[in-house]
Coordinates of C-alpha atoms and ligand atoms in Angstrom, one line a residue:
Chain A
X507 CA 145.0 -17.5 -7.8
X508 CA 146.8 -14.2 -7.4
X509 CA 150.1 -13.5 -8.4
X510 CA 151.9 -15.3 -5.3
X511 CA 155.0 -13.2 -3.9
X512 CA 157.8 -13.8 -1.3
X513 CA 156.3 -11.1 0.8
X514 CA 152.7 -12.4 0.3
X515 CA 153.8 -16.1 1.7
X516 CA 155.8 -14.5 4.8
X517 CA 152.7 -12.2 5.7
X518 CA 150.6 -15.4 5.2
X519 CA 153.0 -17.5 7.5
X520 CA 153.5 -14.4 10.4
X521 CA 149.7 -14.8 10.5
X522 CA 148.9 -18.3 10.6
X523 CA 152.0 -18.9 13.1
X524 CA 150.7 -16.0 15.6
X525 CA 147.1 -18.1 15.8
X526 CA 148.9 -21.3 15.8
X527 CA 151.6 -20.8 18.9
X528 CA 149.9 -17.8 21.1
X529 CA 153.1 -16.1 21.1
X530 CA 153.0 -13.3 23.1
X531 CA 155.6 -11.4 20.9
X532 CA 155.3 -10.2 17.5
X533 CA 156.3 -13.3 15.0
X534 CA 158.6 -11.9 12.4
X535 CA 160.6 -13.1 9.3
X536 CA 163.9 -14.2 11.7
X537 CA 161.4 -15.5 14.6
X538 CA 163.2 -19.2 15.0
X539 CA 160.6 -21.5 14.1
X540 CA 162.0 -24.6 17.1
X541 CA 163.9 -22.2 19.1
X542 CA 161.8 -19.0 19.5
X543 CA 158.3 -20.4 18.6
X544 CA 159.0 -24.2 20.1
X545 CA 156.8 -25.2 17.7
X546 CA 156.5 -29.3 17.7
X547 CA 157.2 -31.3 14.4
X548 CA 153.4 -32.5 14.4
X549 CA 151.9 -29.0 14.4
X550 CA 154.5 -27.6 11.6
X551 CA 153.9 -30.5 9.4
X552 CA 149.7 -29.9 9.6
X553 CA 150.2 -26.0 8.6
X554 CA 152.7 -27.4 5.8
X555 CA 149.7 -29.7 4.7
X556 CA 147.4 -26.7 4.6
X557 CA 149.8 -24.4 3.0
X558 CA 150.5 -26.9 0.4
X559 CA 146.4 -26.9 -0.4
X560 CA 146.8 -23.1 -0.2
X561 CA 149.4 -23.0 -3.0
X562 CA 148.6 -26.4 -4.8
X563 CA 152.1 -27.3 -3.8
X564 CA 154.0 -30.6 -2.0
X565 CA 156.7 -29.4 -0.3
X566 CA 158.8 -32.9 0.5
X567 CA 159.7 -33.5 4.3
X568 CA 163.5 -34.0 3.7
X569 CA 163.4 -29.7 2.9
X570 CA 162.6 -29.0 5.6
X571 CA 166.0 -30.0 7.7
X572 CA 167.4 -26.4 6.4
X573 CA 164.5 -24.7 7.4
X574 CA 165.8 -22.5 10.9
X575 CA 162.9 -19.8 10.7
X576 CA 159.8 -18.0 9.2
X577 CA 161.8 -16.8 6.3
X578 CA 163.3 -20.2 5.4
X579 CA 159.8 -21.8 5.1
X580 CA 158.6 -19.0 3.1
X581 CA 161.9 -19.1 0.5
X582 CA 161.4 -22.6 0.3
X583 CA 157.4 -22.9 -0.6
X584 CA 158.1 -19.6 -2.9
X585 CA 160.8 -21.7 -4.8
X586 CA 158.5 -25.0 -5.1
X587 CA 155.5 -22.7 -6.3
X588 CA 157.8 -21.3 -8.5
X589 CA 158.9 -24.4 -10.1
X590 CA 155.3 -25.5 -10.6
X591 CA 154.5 -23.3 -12.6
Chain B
X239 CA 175.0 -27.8 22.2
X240 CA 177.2 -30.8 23.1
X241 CA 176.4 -34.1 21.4
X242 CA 175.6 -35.3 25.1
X243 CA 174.0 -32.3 26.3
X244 CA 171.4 -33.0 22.7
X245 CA 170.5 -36.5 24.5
X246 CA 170.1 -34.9 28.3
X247 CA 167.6 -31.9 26.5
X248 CA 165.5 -35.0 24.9
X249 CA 165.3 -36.7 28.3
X250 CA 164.3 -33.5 29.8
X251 CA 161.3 -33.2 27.7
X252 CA 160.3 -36.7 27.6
X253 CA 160.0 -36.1 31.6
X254 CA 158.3 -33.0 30.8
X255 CA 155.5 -34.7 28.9
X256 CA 154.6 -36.8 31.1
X257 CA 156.1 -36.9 34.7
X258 CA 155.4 -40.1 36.5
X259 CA 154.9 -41.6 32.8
X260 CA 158.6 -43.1 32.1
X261 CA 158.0 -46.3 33.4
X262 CA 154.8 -47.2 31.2
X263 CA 158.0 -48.0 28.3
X264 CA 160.2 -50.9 28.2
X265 CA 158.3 -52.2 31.4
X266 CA 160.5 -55.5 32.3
X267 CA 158.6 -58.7 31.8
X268 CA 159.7 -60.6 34.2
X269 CA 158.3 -64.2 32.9
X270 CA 156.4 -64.9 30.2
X271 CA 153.9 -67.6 30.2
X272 CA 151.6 -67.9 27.3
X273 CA 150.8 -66.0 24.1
X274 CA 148.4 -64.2 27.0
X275 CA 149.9 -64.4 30.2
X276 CA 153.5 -62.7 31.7
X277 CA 154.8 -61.7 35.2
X278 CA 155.0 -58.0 35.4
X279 CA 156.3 -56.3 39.0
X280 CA 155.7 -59.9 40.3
X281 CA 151.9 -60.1 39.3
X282 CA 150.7 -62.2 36.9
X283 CA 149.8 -60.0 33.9
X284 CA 147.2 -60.2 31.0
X285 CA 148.6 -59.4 27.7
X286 CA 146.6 -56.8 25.2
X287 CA 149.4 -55.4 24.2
X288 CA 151.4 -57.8 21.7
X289 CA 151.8 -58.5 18.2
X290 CA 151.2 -61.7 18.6
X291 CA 148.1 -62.1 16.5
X292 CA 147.5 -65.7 15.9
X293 CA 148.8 -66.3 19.0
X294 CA 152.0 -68.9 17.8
X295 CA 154.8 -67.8 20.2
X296 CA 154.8 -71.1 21.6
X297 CA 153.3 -73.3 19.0
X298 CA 155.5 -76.9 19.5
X299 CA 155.8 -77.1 16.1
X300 CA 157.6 -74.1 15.7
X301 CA 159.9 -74.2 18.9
X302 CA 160.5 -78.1 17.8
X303 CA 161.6 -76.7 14.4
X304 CA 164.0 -74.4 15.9
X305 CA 165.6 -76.5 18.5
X306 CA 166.3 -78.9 15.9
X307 CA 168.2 -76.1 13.8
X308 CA 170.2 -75.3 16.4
X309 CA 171.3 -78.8 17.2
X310 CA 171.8 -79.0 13.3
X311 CA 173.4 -75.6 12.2
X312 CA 174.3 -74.1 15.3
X313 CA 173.2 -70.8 17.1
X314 CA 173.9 -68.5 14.8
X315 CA 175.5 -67.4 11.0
X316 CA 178.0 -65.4 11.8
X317 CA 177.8 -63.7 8.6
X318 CA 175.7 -61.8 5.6
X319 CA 173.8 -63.1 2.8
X320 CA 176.4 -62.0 0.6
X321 CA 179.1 -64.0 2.3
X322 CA 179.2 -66.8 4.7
X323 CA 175.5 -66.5 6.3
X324 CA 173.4 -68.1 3.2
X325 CA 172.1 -71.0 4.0
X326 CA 169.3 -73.4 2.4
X327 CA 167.5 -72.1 4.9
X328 CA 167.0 -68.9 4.0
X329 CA 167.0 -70.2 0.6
X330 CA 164.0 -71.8 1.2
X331 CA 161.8 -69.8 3.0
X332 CA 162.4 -67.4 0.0
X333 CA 160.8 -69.4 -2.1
X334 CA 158.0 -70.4 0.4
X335 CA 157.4 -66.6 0.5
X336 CA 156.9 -66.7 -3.2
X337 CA 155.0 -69.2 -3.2
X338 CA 152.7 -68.2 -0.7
X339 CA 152.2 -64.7 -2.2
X340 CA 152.2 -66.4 -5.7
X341 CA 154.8 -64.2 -6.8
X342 CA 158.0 -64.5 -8.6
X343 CA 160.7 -64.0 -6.0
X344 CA 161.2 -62.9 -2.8
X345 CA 164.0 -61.5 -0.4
X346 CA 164.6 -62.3 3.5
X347 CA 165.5 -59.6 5.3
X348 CA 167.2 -59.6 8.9
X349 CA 164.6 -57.4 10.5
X350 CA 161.2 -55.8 9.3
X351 CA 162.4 -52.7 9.5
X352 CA 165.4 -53.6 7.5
X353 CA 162.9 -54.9 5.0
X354 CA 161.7 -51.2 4.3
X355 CA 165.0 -49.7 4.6
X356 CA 166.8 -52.7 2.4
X357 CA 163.7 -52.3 0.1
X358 CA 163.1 -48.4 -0.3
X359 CA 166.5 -47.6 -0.5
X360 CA 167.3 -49.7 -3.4
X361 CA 164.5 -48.9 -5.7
X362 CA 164.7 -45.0 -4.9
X363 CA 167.7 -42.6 -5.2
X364 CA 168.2 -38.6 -5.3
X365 CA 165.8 -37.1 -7.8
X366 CA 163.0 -39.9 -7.2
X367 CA 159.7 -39.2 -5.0
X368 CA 158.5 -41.2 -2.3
X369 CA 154.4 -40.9 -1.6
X370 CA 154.0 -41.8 2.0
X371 CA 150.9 -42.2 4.0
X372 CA 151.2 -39.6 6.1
X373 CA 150.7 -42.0 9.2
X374 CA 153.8 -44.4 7.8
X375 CA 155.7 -46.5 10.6
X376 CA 159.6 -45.2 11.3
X377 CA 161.2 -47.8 8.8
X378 CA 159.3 -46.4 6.0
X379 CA 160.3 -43.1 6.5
X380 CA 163.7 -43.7 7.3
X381 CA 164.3 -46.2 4.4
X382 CA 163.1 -43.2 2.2
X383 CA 166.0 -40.9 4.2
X384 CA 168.2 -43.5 3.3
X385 CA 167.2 -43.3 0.1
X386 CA 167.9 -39.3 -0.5
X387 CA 164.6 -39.3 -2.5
X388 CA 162.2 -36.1 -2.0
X389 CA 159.9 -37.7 0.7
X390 CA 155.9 -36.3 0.2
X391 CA 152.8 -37.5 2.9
X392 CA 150.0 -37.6 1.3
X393 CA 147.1 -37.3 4.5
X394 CA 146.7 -40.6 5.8
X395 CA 144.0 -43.0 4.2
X396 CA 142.9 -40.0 1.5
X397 CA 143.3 -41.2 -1.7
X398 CA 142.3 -37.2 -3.1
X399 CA 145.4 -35.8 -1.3
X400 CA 147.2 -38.7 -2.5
X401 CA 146.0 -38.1 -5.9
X402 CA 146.7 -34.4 -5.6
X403 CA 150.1 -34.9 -4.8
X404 CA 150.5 -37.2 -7.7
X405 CA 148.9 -34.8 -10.6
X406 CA 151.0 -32.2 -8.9
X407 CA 154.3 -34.5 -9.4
X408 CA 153.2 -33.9 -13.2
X409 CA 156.2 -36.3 -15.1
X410 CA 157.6 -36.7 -11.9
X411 CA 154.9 -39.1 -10.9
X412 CA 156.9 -41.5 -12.9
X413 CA 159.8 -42.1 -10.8
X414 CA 157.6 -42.0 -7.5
X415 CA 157.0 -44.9 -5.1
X416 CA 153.6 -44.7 -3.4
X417 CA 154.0 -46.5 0.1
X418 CA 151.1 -47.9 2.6
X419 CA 150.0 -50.2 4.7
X420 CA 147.8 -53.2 5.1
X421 CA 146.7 -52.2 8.8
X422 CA 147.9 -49.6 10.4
X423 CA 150.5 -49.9 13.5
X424 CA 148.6 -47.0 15.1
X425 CA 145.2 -46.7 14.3
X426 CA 144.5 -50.1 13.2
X427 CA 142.5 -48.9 10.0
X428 CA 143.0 -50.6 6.5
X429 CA 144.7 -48.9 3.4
X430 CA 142.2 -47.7 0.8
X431 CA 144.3 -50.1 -1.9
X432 CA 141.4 -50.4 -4.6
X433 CA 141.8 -46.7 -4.8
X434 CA 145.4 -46.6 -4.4
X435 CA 146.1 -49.0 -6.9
X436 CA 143.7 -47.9 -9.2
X437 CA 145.7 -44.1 -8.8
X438 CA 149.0 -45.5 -9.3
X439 CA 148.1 -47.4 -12.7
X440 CA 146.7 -43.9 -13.8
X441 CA 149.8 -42.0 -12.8
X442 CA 152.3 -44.9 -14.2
X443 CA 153.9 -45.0 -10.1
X444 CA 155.5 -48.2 -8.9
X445 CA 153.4 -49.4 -5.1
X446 CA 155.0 -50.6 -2.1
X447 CA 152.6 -52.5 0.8
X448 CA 153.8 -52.9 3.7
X449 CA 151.8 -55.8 5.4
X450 CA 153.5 -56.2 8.9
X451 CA 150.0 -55.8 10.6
X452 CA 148.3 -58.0 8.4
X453 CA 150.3 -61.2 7.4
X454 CA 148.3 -63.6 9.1
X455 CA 145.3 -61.6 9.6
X456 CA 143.6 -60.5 6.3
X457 CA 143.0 -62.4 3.5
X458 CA 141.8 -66.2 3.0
X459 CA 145.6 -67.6 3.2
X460 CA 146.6 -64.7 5.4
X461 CA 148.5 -63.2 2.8
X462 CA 147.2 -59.3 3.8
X463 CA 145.1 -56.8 2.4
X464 CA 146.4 -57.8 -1.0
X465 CA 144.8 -61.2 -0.7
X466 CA 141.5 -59.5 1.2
X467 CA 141.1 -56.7 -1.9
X468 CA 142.2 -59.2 -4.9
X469 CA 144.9 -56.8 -5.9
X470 CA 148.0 -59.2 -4.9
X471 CA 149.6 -58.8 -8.7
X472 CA 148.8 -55.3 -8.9
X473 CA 151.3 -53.9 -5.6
X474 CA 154.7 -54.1 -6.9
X475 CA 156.5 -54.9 -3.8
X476 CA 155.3 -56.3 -0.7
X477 CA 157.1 -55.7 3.0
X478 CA 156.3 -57.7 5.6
X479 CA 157.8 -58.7 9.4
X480 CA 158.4 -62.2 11.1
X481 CA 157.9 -60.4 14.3
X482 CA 154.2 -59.9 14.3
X483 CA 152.0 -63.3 13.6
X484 CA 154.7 -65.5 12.6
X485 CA 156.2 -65.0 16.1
X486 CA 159.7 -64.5 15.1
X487 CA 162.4 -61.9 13.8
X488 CA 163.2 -60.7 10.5
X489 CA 161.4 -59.3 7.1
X490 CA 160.5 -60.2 3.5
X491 CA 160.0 -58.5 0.0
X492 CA 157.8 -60.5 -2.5
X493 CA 157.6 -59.1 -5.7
X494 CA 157.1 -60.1 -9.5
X495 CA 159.6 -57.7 -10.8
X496 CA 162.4 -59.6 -11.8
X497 CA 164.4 -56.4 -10.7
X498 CA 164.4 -57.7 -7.2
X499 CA 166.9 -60.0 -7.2
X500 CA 169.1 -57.4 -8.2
X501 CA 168.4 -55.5 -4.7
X502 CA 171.0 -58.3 -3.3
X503 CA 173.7 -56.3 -4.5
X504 CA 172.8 -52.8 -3.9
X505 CA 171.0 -53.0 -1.0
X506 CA 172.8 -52.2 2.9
X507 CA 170.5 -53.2 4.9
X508 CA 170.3 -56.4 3.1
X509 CA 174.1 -56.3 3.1
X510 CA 176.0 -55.1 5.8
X511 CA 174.1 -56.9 8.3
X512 CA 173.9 -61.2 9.3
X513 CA 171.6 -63.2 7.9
X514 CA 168.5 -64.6 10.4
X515 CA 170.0 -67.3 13.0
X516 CA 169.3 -70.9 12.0
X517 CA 166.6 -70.9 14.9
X518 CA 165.0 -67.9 13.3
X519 CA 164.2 -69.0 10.4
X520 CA 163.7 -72.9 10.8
X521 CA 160.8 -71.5 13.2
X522 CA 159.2 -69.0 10.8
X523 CA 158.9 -71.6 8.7
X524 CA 157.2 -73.7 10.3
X525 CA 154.9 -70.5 11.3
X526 CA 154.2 -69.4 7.7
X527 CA 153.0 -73.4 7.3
X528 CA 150.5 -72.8 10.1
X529 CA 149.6 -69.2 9.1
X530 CA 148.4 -70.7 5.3
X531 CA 146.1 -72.8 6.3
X532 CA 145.2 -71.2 10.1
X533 CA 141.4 -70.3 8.6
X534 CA 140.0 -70.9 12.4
X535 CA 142.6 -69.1 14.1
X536 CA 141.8 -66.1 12.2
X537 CA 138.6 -66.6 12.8
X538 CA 138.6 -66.3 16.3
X539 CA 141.2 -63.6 16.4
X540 CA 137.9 -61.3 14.5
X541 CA 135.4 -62.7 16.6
X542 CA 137.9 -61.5 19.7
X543 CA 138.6 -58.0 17.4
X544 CA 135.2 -57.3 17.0
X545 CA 133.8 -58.2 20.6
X546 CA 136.6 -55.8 22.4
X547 CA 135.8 -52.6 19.8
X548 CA 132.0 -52.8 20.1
X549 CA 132.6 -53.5 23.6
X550 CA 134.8 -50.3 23.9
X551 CA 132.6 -48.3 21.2
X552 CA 129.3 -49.4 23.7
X553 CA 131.4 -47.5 26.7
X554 CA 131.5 -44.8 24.6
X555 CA 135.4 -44.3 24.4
X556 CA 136.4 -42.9 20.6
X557 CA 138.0 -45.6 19.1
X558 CA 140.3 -46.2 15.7
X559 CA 137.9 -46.5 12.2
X560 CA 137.3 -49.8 11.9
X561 CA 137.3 -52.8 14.2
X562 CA 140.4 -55.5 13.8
X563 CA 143.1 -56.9 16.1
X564 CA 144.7 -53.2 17.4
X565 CA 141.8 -51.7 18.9
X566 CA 143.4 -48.0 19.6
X567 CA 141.8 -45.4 22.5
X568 CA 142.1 -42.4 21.2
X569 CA 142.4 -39.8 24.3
X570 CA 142.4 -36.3 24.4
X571 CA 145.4 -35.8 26.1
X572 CA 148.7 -37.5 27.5
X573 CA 147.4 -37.6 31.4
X574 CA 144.8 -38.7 30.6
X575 CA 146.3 -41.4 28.2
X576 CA 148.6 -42.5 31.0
X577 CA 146.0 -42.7 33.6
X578 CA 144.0 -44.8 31.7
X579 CA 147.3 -47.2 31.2
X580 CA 148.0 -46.6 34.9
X581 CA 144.0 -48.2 35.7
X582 CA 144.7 -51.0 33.4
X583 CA 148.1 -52.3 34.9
X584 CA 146.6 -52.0 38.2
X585 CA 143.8 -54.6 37.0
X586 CA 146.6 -56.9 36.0
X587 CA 146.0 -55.5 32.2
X588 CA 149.2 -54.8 29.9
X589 CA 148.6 -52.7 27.0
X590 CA 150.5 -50.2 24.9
X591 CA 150.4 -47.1 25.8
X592 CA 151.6 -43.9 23.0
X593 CA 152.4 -41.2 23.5
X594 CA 153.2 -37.7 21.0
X595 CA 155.3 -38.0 18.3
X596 CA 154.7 -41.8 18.3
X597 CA 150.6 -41.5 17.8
X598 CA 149.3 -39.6 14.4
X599 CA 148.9 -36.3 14.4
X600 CA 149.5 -35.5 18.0
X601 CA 146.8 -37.6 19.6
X602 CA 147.4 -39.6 22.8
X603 CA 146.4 -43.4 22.3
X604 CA 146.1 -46.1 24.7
X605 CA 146.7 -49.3 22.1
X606 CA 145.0 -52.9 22.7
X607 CA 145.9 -55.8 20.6
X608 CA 143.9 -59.2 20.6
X609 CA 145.2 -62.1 19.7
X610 CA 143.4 -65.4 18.7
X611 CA 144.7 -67.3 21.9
X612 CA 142.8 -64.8 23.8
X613 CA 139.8 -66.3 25.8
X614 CA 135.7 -64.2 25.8
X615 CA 136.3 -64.1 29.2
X616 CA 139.4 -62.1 29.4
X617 CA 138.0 -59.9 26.7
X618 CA 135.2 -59.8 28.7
X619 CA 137.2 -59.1 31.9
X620 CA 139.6 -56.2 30.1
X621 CA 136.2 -54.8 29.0
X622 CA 134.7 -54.1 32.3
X623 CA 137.9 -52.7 34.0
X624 CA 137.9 -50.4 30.7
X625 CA 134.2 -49.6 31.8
X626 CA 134.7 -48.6 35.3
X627 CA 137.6 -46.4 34.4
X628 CA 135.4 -44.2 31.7
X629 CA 133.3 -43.6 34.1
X630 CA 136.9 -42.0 36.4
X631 CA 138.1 -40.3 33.7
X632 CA 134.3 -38.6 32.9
Ligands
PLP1173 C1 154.3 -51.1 9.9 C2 155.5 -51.8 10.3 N1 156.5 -52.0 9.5 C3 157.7 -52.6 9.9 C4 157.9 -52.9 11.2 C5 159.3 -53.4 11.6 O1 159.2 -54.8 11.8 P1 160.4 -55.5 12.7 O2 159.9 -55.6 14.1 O3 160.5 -56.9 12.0 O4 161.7 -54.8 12.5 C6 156.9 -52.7 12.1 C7 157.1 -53.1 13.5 O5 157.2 -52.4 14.4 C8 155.7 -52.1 11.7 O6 154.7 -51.8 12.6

């Protein structure tokens, strides 16, 4: 795979979110994933599953509490990747 | 947002789901008759929607056991385990679940779901990784919260994700509990556990089976889907419920690690809580006795199993994997879901009706359960009312 980057995951995410809610605005790094997007636990945790694939990653459930928006999920599956290596 | 105001915006979209829906939960049961029968809203109700599976809620044998342990040791322990509430009675249905399971020891717990919590938490701690079936029932993952292990789902019943997840572990895969079930509360599919077992081994992980669903239904003995696949020595801990076939309340672990004794003492759930009430357990003994040797009731509960799902699969409604005793509709969405519940208890049919987050993966299900008191003409009756109402909904 490519060297993965920070920006690379968020671009990634911003994409797959936009097909994934409809959103009628423009989903940026500080869009609020429950607040802003109301996107339901069930939905979040299937594009986790298929980022995880993506990056050949876990990412465990109980990390995701801190997660608030786009950024935070991108910070955290950069760091796991990272520690992978 | 106040802490009252948190509960109010939960109600709010609970209503939102599904207006006209909030009375298909806690329905009140009025009377209950027999493992089959209840009064609902005055009407005399058919039951598919229990857990009831051999069908021993009011076997004489059991309810003669616990009236006599009441008369003998009162109505209840007043205490834990640890302190005042240990009584031979609890002593010895420990060792009747290790002997059953033909394992070393064993561990009552006050609940099922305190079995899971009492058991996860002890064996994992911060650091450690539980592997949970992605589809896992609320005391799993909540024991594994308690725990303040790194919690990974591996996709449910896909022993490649699961083994994924456990080459991506790397050493890590060492201190990692891999957690499934015998039947599924949901879905009513089987655990893949030759795989599973097999993957564990490979990856040196320790295995915990939770066989709430299927004490009493797989197997020769009824031990599970450890006695069913052969594998009973190679699952390291076994969960398990009193509520389901044995007809009562409370939980076991059986295990031959000689660790588990030492759960007694580090364990909350086991601790800070009574023991099981004299009834309780004199009658889950005498339901464990029945379930061992109960060849013909599980007998008929498959022959029931397997004439509602073809029945159902016939109709052409898309059903759970495989057939056993929770036959799930799977519907498209939560109206129709409901509607489908709605026709039912209109025919004088109780079943279980889930809803999102509760159901896997978003889906809406409409959940039957068949028990082995359960007559081929009330199968046959629930079948035709679930007939006419496909061809509504289509
Ligand atoms: C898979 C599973 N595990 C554990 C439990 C908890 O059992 P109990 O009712 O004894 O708390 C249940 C019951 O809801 C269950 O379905």
């Amino acid at each position: 795979m490519n060297e993965v980057t920070q920006e690379g995951i968020l671009k990634l995410l911003c994409q797959r979110l936009t097909g994934l809610t409809k959103a009628d605005f423009e989903i940026t790094s500080e869009t609020n994933l429950i607040t802003q997007l109301a996107i339901d636990s069930i939905k979040l945790l299937n594009l986790i599953m298929e980022i995880e694939d993506n990056f050949d990653i876990s990412v465990p459930v109980n990390a995701l509490t801190d997660v608030i928006t786009v950024r935070d999920l991108a910070d955290l599956i950069y760091r796991i990747k990272s520690e992978s290596k | 947002m106040s802490l009252l105001e948190k509960l109010d915006q939960a109600a709010a979209a609970r209503k939102a789901q599904l207006p006209g829906g909030i009375g298909a939960f806690g329905i009140p049961i009025e009377a209950i008759y027999s493992a089959t029968e209840a009064r609902i809203e005055g009407r005399k109700i058919l039951l598919f929607g229990t857990n009831n599976y051999l069908g021993l809620s009011f076997s004489s044998e059991c309810r003669e056991a616990a009236h006599a342990a009441i008369d003998e040791e009162g109505t209840g322990t007043t205490g834990s385990r640890m302190a005042n509430g240990n009584y031979s009675g609890h002593r010895a249905l420990e060792a009747e679940f290790a002997d059953f399971y033909h394992c070393r020891s064993s561990i009552v717990f006050t609940t099922g779901y305190q079995a899971n919590l009492g058991t996860i938490s002890a064996l994992l701690g911060k650091g450690d990784v539980a592997l949970i079936d992605g589809d896992s029932h609320a005391s799993i993952y909540d024991g594994c919260i308690l725990s303040g292990a790194d919690i990974i789902r591996f996709r449910h019943n896909d022993k490649d994700d699961l083994e994924k997840r456990l080459r991506r572990l790397g050493e890590r895969s060492k201190n990692t509990l891999i957690i499934a079930e015998g039947i599924y509360s949901m879905l009513g599919d089987q655990a893949p556990l030759v795989d599973i077992v097999n993957l564990k081994k490979q990856y040196g992980s320790l295995l915990l089976l939770d066989e709430a669903h299927s004490l009493g239904v797989l197997g020769e003995t009824g031990q599970g889907l450890v006695e069913k696949t052969g594998l009973n020595h190679e699952v390291d801990f076994i969960t398990g419920t009193f509520s389901k076939s044995l007809c009562g309340i409370g939980g076991y672990c059986v295990s031959n690690h000689e660790q588990l004794d030492q759960m007694r003492y580090v364990s909350h759930p086991y601790i800070f809580t009574a023991s099981p009430s004299p009834a309780t357990i004199a009658a889950t003994r005498a339901a464990l006795k029945i379930l061992r040797t109960a060849t013909e009731l599980r007998k008929v509960l498959w022959q029931n199993a397997e004439q509602l799902y073809s029945a159902l699969k016939d109709i052409g409604y898309q059903l759970g994997p495989q057939p056993g005793p929770i036959v799930a509709i799977i519907l498209d969405n939560p109206e129709q879901a409901l509607a489908l519940w709605n026709g039912l208890m209109t025919a004088n049919i109780y079943v279980n009706l889930i809803l999102p987050p509760a159901a896997p993966e978003g889906k809406s299900l409409v959940r039957c359960s068949i028990n082995a008191a359960h007559t081929p003409e009330q199968i046959h009756y629930v079948s035709q009312v679930l007939s006419e109402l496909y061809t509504k909904l289509h």
